[in-house]
CSV table of N, CA and C in Angstrom, one decimal:
chain,number,residue,atom,x,y,z
O,1,MET,N,22.4,-8.3,17.3
O,1,MET,CA,21.6,-7.6,16.1
O,1,MET,C,20.3,-8.4,15.3
O,2,SER,N,19.1,-8.2,15.6
O,2,SER,CA,18.4,-9.2,14.8
O,2,SER,C,18.6,-9.1,13.2
O,3,THR,N,18.5,-9.6,12.3
O,3,THR,CA,18.6,-9.5,11.1
O,3,THR,C,16.8,-9.0,10.2
O,4,THR,N,16.2,-9.6,10.9
O,4,THR,CA,14.9,-9.5,10.7
O,4,THR,C,13.8,-8.3,11.4
O,5,THR,N,12.9,-7.6,10.7
O,5,THR,CA,12.0,-7.1,11.7
O,5,THR,C,10.6,-7.2,11.0
O,6,SER,N,9.6,-7.5,12.2
O,6,SER,CA,8.4,-7.9,11.7
O,6,SER,C,7.9,-7.0,11.8
O,7,THR,N,6.5,-7.0,12.3
O,7,THR,CA,5.1,-6.1,12.6
O,7,THR,C,4.1,-6.8,11.6
O,8,SER,N,3.5,-6.6,13.1
O,8,SER,CA,1.8,-7.0,13.1
O,8,SER,C,0.9,-6.1,13.1
O,9,THR,N,-0.1,-6.8,12.2
O,9,THR,CA,-1.4,-5.6,11.8
O,9,THR,C,-2.3,-6.3,12.8
O,10,PRO,N,-3.2,-5.3,13.9
O,10,PRO,CA,-3.8,-5.8,14.9
O,10,PRO,C,-4.9,-6.4,14.2
O,11,SER,N,-5.4,-6.1,13.3
O,11,SER,CA,-6.9,-6.6,12.5
O,11,SER,C,-6.8,-8.1,12.1
O,12,THR,N,-5.5,-8.0,11.9
O,12,THR,CA,-5.4,-10.0,10.9
O,12,THR,C,-4.4,-10.4,11.9
O,13,GLY,N,-3.7,-9.9,12.1
O,13,GLY,CA,-2.2,-10.4,13.3
O,13,GLY,C,-1.3,-11.0,12.1
O,14,THR,N,-1.3,-10.5,10.8
O,14,THR,CA,-0.8,-11.0,9.9
O,14,THR,C,1.1,-10.4,10.2
O,15,LYS,N,1.9,-11.3,10.5
O,15,LYS,CA,3.7,-10.7,10.4
O,15,LYS,C,3.7,-10.7,9.2
O,16,TYR,N,4.9,-9.5,9.0
O,16,TYR,CA,5.5,-9.4,7.6
O,16,TYR,C,6.6,-8.7,8.1
O,17,ASN,N,7.3,-9.9,7.3
O,17,ASN,CA,9.2,-10.1,7.8
O,17,ASN,C,9.3,-9.1,6.4
O,18,LEU,N,10.4,-8.1,7.3
O,18,LEU,CA,10.6,-6.7,6.4
O,18,LEU,C,11.7,-7.1,5.3
O,19,ARG,N,12.3,-7.7,5.8
O,19,ARG,CA,13.5,-8.3,5.3
O,19,ARG,C,13.3,-9.0,3.8
O,20,ASN,N,12.4,-10.0,4.5
O,20,ASN,CA,12.2,-11.1,2.9
O,20,ASN,C,10.6,-11.3,2.9
O,21,PRO,N,9.8,-10.3,2.6
O,21,PRO,CA,8.3,-10.0,2.6
O,21,PRO,C,7.7,-10.7,1.4
O,22,LEU,N,6.2,-11.0,1.8
O,22,LEU,CA,5.6,-11.5,0.8
O,22,LEU,C,5.9,-11.1,-0.6
O,23,PRO,N,5.8,-11.7,-1.6
O,23,PRO,CA,5.6,-11.5,-2.9
O,23,PRO,C,4.3,-10.4,-2.9
O,24,LEU,N,4.4,-9.1,-3.7
O,24,LEU,CA,3.8,-8.3,-3.8
O,24,LEU,C,3.0,-7.7,-5.4
O,25,SER,N,2.2,-7.3,-5.4
O,25,SER,CA,1.5,-7.3,-6.9
O,25,SER,C,2.0,-6.2,-7.2
O,26,ALA,N,1.7,-6.0,-8.9
O,26,ALA,CA,2.7,-5.3,-9.4
O,26,ALA,C,2.5,-3.7,-8.8
O,27,PRO,N,0.8,-3.2,-8.6
O,27,PRO,CA,0.7,-2.0,-7.9
O,27,PRO,C,1.4,-1.7,-6.8
O,28,GLN,N,1.0,-2.8,-5.9
O,28,GLN,CA,2.2,-2.6,-4.9
O,28,GLN,C,3.8,-2.6,-4.9
O,29,GLU,N,4.3,-3.1,-5.9
O,29,GLU,CA,6.0,-2.9,-6.3
O,29,GLU,C,5.8,-1.8,-6.5
O,30,GLN,N,4.9,-1.1,-7.8
O,30,GLN,CA,5.0,0.5,-8.1
O,30,GLN,C,5.1,1.4,-6.9
O,31,GLU,N,4.5,1.5,-6.2
O,31,GLU,CA,4.2,2.0,-5.1
O,31,GLU,C,6.3,1.3,-4.0
O,32,VAL,N,6.5,0.6,-4.0
O,32,VAL,CA,8.0,0.3,-3.4
O,32,VAL,C,8.7,1.0,-4.5
O,33,LYS,N,8.8,1.4,-5.5
O,33,LYS,CA,9.8,1.6,-6.3
O,33,LYS,C,9.4,3.2,-6.6
O,34,LYS,N,8.4,3.9,-6.3
O,34,LYS,CA,8.2,5.5,-6.2
O,34,LYS,C,8.6,5.9,-4.9
O,35,ILE,N,8.7,4.6,-3.9
O,35,ILE,CA,9.3,5.3,-2.8
O,35,ILE,C,11.2,5.3,-3.0
O,36,PHE,N,11.4,4.1,-3.7
O,36,PHE,CA,12.4,4.3,-3.7
O,36,PHE,C,13.6,4.9,-4.4
O,37,HIS,N,13.1,5.4,-5.8
O,37,HIS,CA,13.1,5.9,-6.5
O,37,HIS,C,13.2,7.8,-6.0
O,38,LYS,N,12.2,8.3,-5.0
O,38,LYS,CA,12.0,9.4,-4.2
O,38,LYS,C,13.6,9.1,-3.3
O,39,ARG,N,14.0,8.3,-2.2
O,39,ARG,CA,14.4,8.2,-1.4
O,39,ARG,C,16.3,8.5,-2.2
O,40,VAL,N,16.2,7.8,-3.1
O,40,VAL,CA,17.9,8.0,-4.4
O,40,VAL,C,17.5,9.7,-4.6
O,41,ARG,N,16.7,9.8,-5.2
O,41,ARG,CA,16.6,11.4,-5.4
O,41,ARG,C,16.8,12.4,-4.4
O,42,ALA,N,16.9,12.4,-3.4
O,42,ALA,CA,16.3,12.9,-1.9
O,42,ALA,C,18.0,13.0,-1.7
O,43,HIS,N,18.9,11.7,-1.6
O,43,HIS,CA,20.1,11.7,-1.6
O,43,HIS,C,20.9,12.4,-2.5
O,44,CYS,N,21.0,12.8,-4.0
O,44,CYS,CA,21.1,13.3,-4.8
O,44,CYS,C,20.8,14.8,-5.1
O,45,ALA,N,19.9,15.6,-4.1
O,45,ALA,CA,18.8,16.5,-4.5
O,45,ALA,C,20.5,18.1,-4.8
O,46,GLU,N,21.1,18.4,-4.2
O,46,GLU,CA,21.7,18.8,-4.8
O,46,GLU,C,22.7,19.2,-5.7
O,47,GLU,N,23.1,17.7,-6.2
O,47,GLU,CA,23.5,17.4,-8.0
O,47,GLU,C,22.5,17.2,-9.3
O,48,ILE,N,21.4,16.7,-9.0
O,48,ILE,CA,20.4,17.5,-9.5
O,48,ILE,C,20.1,19.0,-9.9
O,49,LYS,N,19.9,19.5,-8.5
O,49,LYS,CA,19.8,21.0,-9.0
O,49,LYS,C,20.5,21.6,-9.5
O,50,ALA,N,22.0,21.1,-9.7
O,50,ALA,CA,23.1,21.9,-10.1
O,50,ALA,C,23.0,21.4,-11.6
O,51,PHE,N,22.6,20.2,-11.8
O,51,PHE,CA,22.0,20.0,-13.2
O,51,PHE,C,21.1,20.5,-13.8
O,52,ALA,N,20.0,20.6,-13.1
O,52,ALA,CA,18.8,21.3,-13.5
O,52,ALA,C,19.1,22.7,-13.9
O,53,GLN,N,20.3,23.8,-12.7
O,53,GLN,CA,20.0,24.6,-12.7
O,53,GLN,C,20.9,25.2,-14.7
O,54,CYS,N,21.9,24.3,-14.7
O,54,CYS,CA,22.9,24.4,-16.0
O,54,CYS,C,21.7,23.8,-17.5
O,55,ALA,N,20.8,23.0,-17.0
O,55,ALA,CA,19.7,22.8,-18.7
O,55,ALA,C,18.6,24.1,-18.6
O,56,VAL,N,18.8,25.2,-17.6
O,56,VAL,CA,17.6,25.9,-17.8
O,56,VAL,C,17.8,26.7,-19.1
O,57,ASN,N,16.6,26.6,-20.4
O,57,ASN,CA,17.0,27.5,-21.4
O,57,ASN,C,17.6,26.9,-22.3
O,58,ARG,N,17.6,25.7,-22.2
O,58,ARG,CA,18.9,24.8,-23.1
O,58,ARG,C,18.1,23.6,-23.5
O,59,THR,N,17.9,23.2,-24.8
O,59,THR,CA,17.6,21.8,-25.1
O,59,THR,C,18.7,20.8,-25.7
O,60,ILE,N,18.8,21.4,-26.7
O,60,ILE,CA,19.7,20.1,-27.3
O,60,ILE,C,21.3,20.1,-26.8
O,61,THR,N,21.7,21.1,-26.6
O,61,THR,CA,23.3,21.9,-26.1
O,61,THR,C,23.0,21.5,-24.6
O,62,ALA,N,22.0,21.0,-24.1
O,62,ALA,CA,22.3,20.8,-22.5
O,62,ALA,C,23.2,19.2,-22.2
O,63,THR,N,22.9,18.6,-23.8
O,63,THR,CA,23.6,17.1,-23.1
O,63,THR,C,25.2,17.4,-23.5
O,64,TRP,N,25.8,18.3,-23.7
O,64,TRP,CA,27.6,18.5,-23.5
O,64,TRP,C,27.7,19.9,-22.9
O,65,VAL,N,27.1,20.5,-23.1
O,65,VAL,CA,27.3,22.1,-22.2
O,65,VAL,C,27.2,21.3,-20.6
O,66,CYS,N,26.2,20.8,-20.2
O,66,CYS,CA,26.3,20.2,-18.3
O,66,CYS,C,27.0,19.0,-18.6
O,67,ARG,N,27.5,18.8,-19.6
O,67,ARG,CA,28.5,17.3,-19.2
O,67,ARG,C,28.6,16.8,-18.2
O,68,ASP,N,29.9,17.7,-17.6
O,68,ASP,CA,29.8,17.5,-15.7
O,68,ASP,C,28.9,17.3,-14.9
O,69,GLN,N,27.9,17.8,-14.9
O,69,GLN,CA,26.8,18.1,-14.0
O,69,GLN,C,26.2,16.8,-13.7
O,70,ARG,N,25.6,16.2,-15.4
O,70,ARG,CA,25.2,15.0,-16.0
O,70,ARG,C,25.2,14.0,-15.1
O,71,LEU,N,26.9,14.1,-15.8
O,71,LEU,CA,27.9,13.0,-15.1
O,71,LEU,C,27.5,12.4,-13.4
O,72,THR,N,28.2,13.6,-13.1
O,72,THR,CA,28.1,14.3,-11.4
O,72,THR,C,26.1,13.6,-10.6
O,73,MET,N,25.6,13.9,-11.6
O,73,MET,CA,24.1,13.4,-10.6
O,73,MET,C,23.6,12.1,-11.2
O,74,ASN,N,24.2,11.4,-12.4
O,74,ASN,CA,24.2,10.2,-13.1
O,74,ASN,C,25.4,9.3,-11.9
O,75,SER,N,25.8,9.5,-11.5
O,75,SER,CA,27.0,9.1,-10.3
O,75,SER,C,26.4,8.5,-9.2
O,76,CYS,N,25.8,9.8,-8.4
O,76,CYS,CA,25.5,9.8,-7.3
O,76,CYS,C,24.2,9.3,-7.2
O,77,MET,N,23.4,8.9,-8.1
O,77,MET,CA,22.5,8.3,-8.2
O,77,MET,C,22.1,6.5,-8.2
O,78,LEU,N,23.6,6.2,-9.0
O,78,LEU,CA,23.9,5.4,-9.3
O,78,LEU,C,24.6,4.5,-7.9
O,79,ALA,N,25.1,5.4,-7.5
O,79,ALA,CA,26.2,5.0,-6.3
O,79,ALA,C,24.9,5.1,-4.8
O,80,HIS,N,23.8,5.5,-5.3
O,80,HIS,CA,22.5,5.4,-4.4
O,80,HIS,C,21.4,4.2,-4.2
O,81,ALA,N,21.6,3.9,-5.7
O,81,ALA,CA,20.6,3.1,-6.1
O,81,ALA,C,20.7,1.2,-5.9
O,82,LYS,N,21.4,0.9,-5.3
O,82,LYS,CA,22.0,-0.1,-4.7
O,82,LYS,C,20.3,-0.8,-4.0
O,83,PRO,N,20.4,-2.1,-4.0
O,83,PRO,CA,19.4,-3.0,-3.3
O,83,PRO,C,19.0,-2.7,-1.9
O,84,GLU,N,20.0,-2.4,-1.6
O,84,GLU,CA,19.9,-1.7,-0.1
O,84,GLU,C,19.2,-0.8,0.6
O,85,GLU,N,19.0,-0.1,-0.7
O,85,GLU,CA,18.5,1.2,-0.4
O,85,GLU,C,17.0,0.7,-1.0
O,86,GLU,N,16.6,0.0,-1.7
O,86,GLU,CA,15.1,-0.5,-2.0
O,86,GLU,C,14.8,-1.4,-1.2
O,87,ASP,N,15.4,-2.5,-0.4
O,87,ASP,CA,15.7,-3.0,0.6
O,87,ASP,C,14.8,-2.1,1.8
O,88,ARG,N,15.3,-0.8,1.9
O,88,ARG,CA,14.9,0.1,3.0
O,88,ARG,C,13.6,0.9,2.6
O,89,ALA,N,13.2,1.0,1.3
O,89,ALA,CA,12.0,1.5,0.9
O,89,ALA,C,11.2,0.5,0.8
O,90,ARG,N,11.2,-0.6,0.7
O,90,ARG,CA,10.2,-1.9,1.0
O,90,ARG,C,9.9,-2.0,2.6
O,91,GLU,N,11.2,-1.8,3.2
O,91,GLU,CA,10.6,-1.6,4.4
O,91,GLU,C,9.8,-0.3,5.1
O,92,GLU,N,10.0,0.6,4.6
O,92,GLU,CA,8.8,1.6,4.7
O,92,GLU,C,8.0,1.5,4.5
O,93,TRP,N,7.5,0.9,3.0
O,93,TRP,CA,6.3,0.5,2.9
O,93,TRP,C,5.1,0.2,3.2
O,94,PHE,N,5.7,-1.5,4.0
O,94,PHE,CA,5.4,-2.4,5.0
O,94,PHE,C,4.9,-1.8,6.1
O,95,ALA,N,6.0,-1.0,7.0
O,95,ALA,CA,5.6,0.1,8.0
O,95,ALA,C,4.7,1.2,7.9
O,96,THR,N,4.3,1.1,6.6
O,96,THR,CA,3.2,2.6,6.6
O,96,THR,C,1.8,1.7,6.3
O,97,TYR,N,2.3,0.4,5.7
O,97,TYR,CA,1.0,0.0,5.3
O,97,TYR,C,-0.6,0.3,6.2
O,98,GLU,N,-0.4,-0.1,7.4
O,98,GLU,CA,-1.4,0.0,7.9
O,98,GLU,C,-2.2,1.6,7.8
O,99,GLU,N,-1.5,2.4,8.0
O,99,GLU,CA,-1.7,4.2,7.9
O,99,GLU,C,-2.3,4.2,6.5
O,100,ARG,N,-1.8,3.9,5.3
O,100,ARG,CA,-2.4,3.7,4.3
O,100,ARG,C,-4.0,2.8,4.4
O,101,ARG,N,-4.1,2.4,4.5
O,101,ARG,CA,-5.0,1.3,4.4
O,101,ARG,C,-6.0,2.0,5.4
O,102,ARG,N,-6.1,2.9,6.8
O,102,ARG,CA,-6.5,3.5,7.3
O,102,ARG,C,-7.1,4.6,6.7
O,103,GLU,N,-6.1,5.5,5.6
O,103,GLU,CA,-6.4,6.3,4.9
O,103,GLU,C,-7.7,5.9,3.6
O,104,LYS,N,-7.3,5.1,3.4
O,104,LYS,CA,-8.3,4.0,2.6
O,104,LYS,C,-9.4,4.4,2.6
O,105,ASP,N,-9.1,3.8,3.9
O,105,ASP,CA,-11.2,3.3,4.5
O,105,ASP,C,-11.6,4.7,5.0
O,106,GLU,N,-10.7,6.1,5.4
O,106,GLU,CA,-11.3,6.6,5.7
O,106,GLU,C,-11.8,7.8,4.6
O,107,ASP,N,-11.2,7.2,3.9
O,107,ASP,CA,-11.8,8.2,2.2
O,107,ASP,C,-13.3,7.6,1.8
O,108,LEU,N,-12.7,6.1,2.2
O,108,LEU,CA,-14.2,5.5,1.6
O,108,LEU,C,-15.5,5.6,2.1
O,109,ARG,N,-15.3,6.2,3.7
O,109,ARG,CA,-16.4,6.3,4.6
O,109,ARG,C,-16.5,8.2,4.0
O,110,LYS,N,-16.2,8.6,3.9
O,110,LYS,CA,-16.3,9.6,3.9
O,110,LYS,C,-17.4,9.8,2.2
O,111,VAL,N,-16.9,9.0,1.1
O,111,VAL,CA,-17.4,9.3,-0.1
O,111,VAL,C,-18.6,8.5,0.0
O,112,GLU,N,-19.1,7.5,1.1
O,112,GLU,CA,-19.8,6.9,1.5
O,112,GLU,C,-21.3,8.2,1.9
O,113,GLN,N,-20.8,8.2,2.9
O,113,GLN,CA,-21.9,9.4,3.6
O,113,GLN,C,-22.2,10.5,2.5
O,114,ARG,N,-21.2,10.8,1.9
O,114,ARG,CA,-21.6,12.0,0.9
O,114,ARG,C,-22.5,11.5,-0.4
O,115,ARG,N,-22.4,10.2,-1.0
O,115,ARG,CA,-23.0,9.8,-1.6
O,115,ARG,C,-24.8,10.1,-0.5
O,116,GLU,N,-24.8,9.0,0.7
O,116,GLU,CA,-26.0,8.9,1.2
O,116,GLU,C,-26.6,10.8,1.5
O,117,GLU,N,-25.6,11.3,1.3
O,117,GLU,CA,-26.2,12.9,1.8
O,117,GLU,C,-26.8,13.4,0.3
O,118,ILE,N,-25.8,13.3,-0.7
O,118,ILE,CA,-26.9,13.3,-2.3
O,118,ILE,C,-28.1,12.6,-2.3
O,119,ILE,N,-27.9,11.2,-2.2
O,119,ILE,CA,-29.5,10.3,-2.4
O,119,ILE,C,-30.8,11.3,-1.4
O,120,ARG,N,-30.4,11.6,0.0
O,120,ARG,CA,-31.3,12.2,0.8
O,120,ARG,C,-31.5,13.8,0.1
O,121,MET,N,-30.9,14.2,-0.4
O,121,MET,CA,-31.0,15.6,-0.9
O,121,MET,C,-32.2,15.5,-2.2
O,122,MET,N,-31.6,14.6,-3.3
O,122,MET,CA,-32.5,14.0,-4.4
O,122,MET,C,-34.0,13.6,-3.8
O,123,ARG,N,-34.2,12.9,-2.7
O,123,ARG,CA,-35.2,12.4,-2.6
O,123,ARG,C,-36.2,13.3,-1.6
O,124,GLU,N,-35.2,14.4,-1.5
O,124,GLU,CA,-36.3,15.3,-0.6
O,124,GLU,C,-36.4,16.7,-2.1
O,125,ASP,N,-36.0,16.4,-2.6
O,125,ASP,CA,-36.3,17.2,-3.9
O,125,ASP,C,-37.4,16.6,-4.6
O,126,GLU,N,-37.2,15.6,-4.9
O,126,GLU,CA,-38.4,14.7,-5.1
O,126,GLU,C,-39.8,15.1,-4.9
O,127,ALA,N,-39.7,14.8,-3.1
O,127,ALA,CA,-41.3,15.4,-2.7
O,127,ALA,C,-41.3,16.3,-2.7
O,128,ARG,N,-40.7,18.0,-2.9
O,128,ARG,CA,-40.7,19.3,-3.1
O,128,ARG,C,-41.6,19.2,-4.4
O,129,SER,N,-41.6,18.3,-5.4
O,129,SER,CA,-41.6,18.7,-6.8
O,129,SER,C,-43.1,18.0,-6.8
O,130,LYS,N,-43.0,17.0,-6.1
O,130,LYS,CA,-44.8,16.2,-6.4
O,130,LYS,C,-45.3,17.0,-5.5
O,131,ALA,N,-44.7,17.6,-4.3
O,131,ALA,CA,-46.0,18.2,-3.5
O,131,ALA,C,-46.5,19.5,-4.0
O,132,ARG,N,-45.8,19.9,-5.4
O,132,ARG,CA,-46.3,21.0,-6.0
O,132,ARG,C,-47.4,21.1,-6.2
């Protein structure tokens, strides 16, 4: 079984090693961290829900009233917040890189179309006001 997984982008032909990728920028690392935390929270959803239900309508007292639920939730999150899970989050980030890039390009294209439409409408409005 191979330990390296790579993907290539059709436009650039760049290969990414998902196990030991190139250094990411700070915003890219933040995206990876978001995926990582989302995955950890998904593993511990039941424990988080139990703590949240216990903490409803409590402020300071939640610290000791919900101690068992809090400790259960924290131990679950610590058990799943391992470097392997962060590696999986990084792999997911790289696997969806092209999709996110396409979505961003599509959003930029839509903004440009709307900008051109607004400019056209403004010019038509100017032409009408000059014709009066």
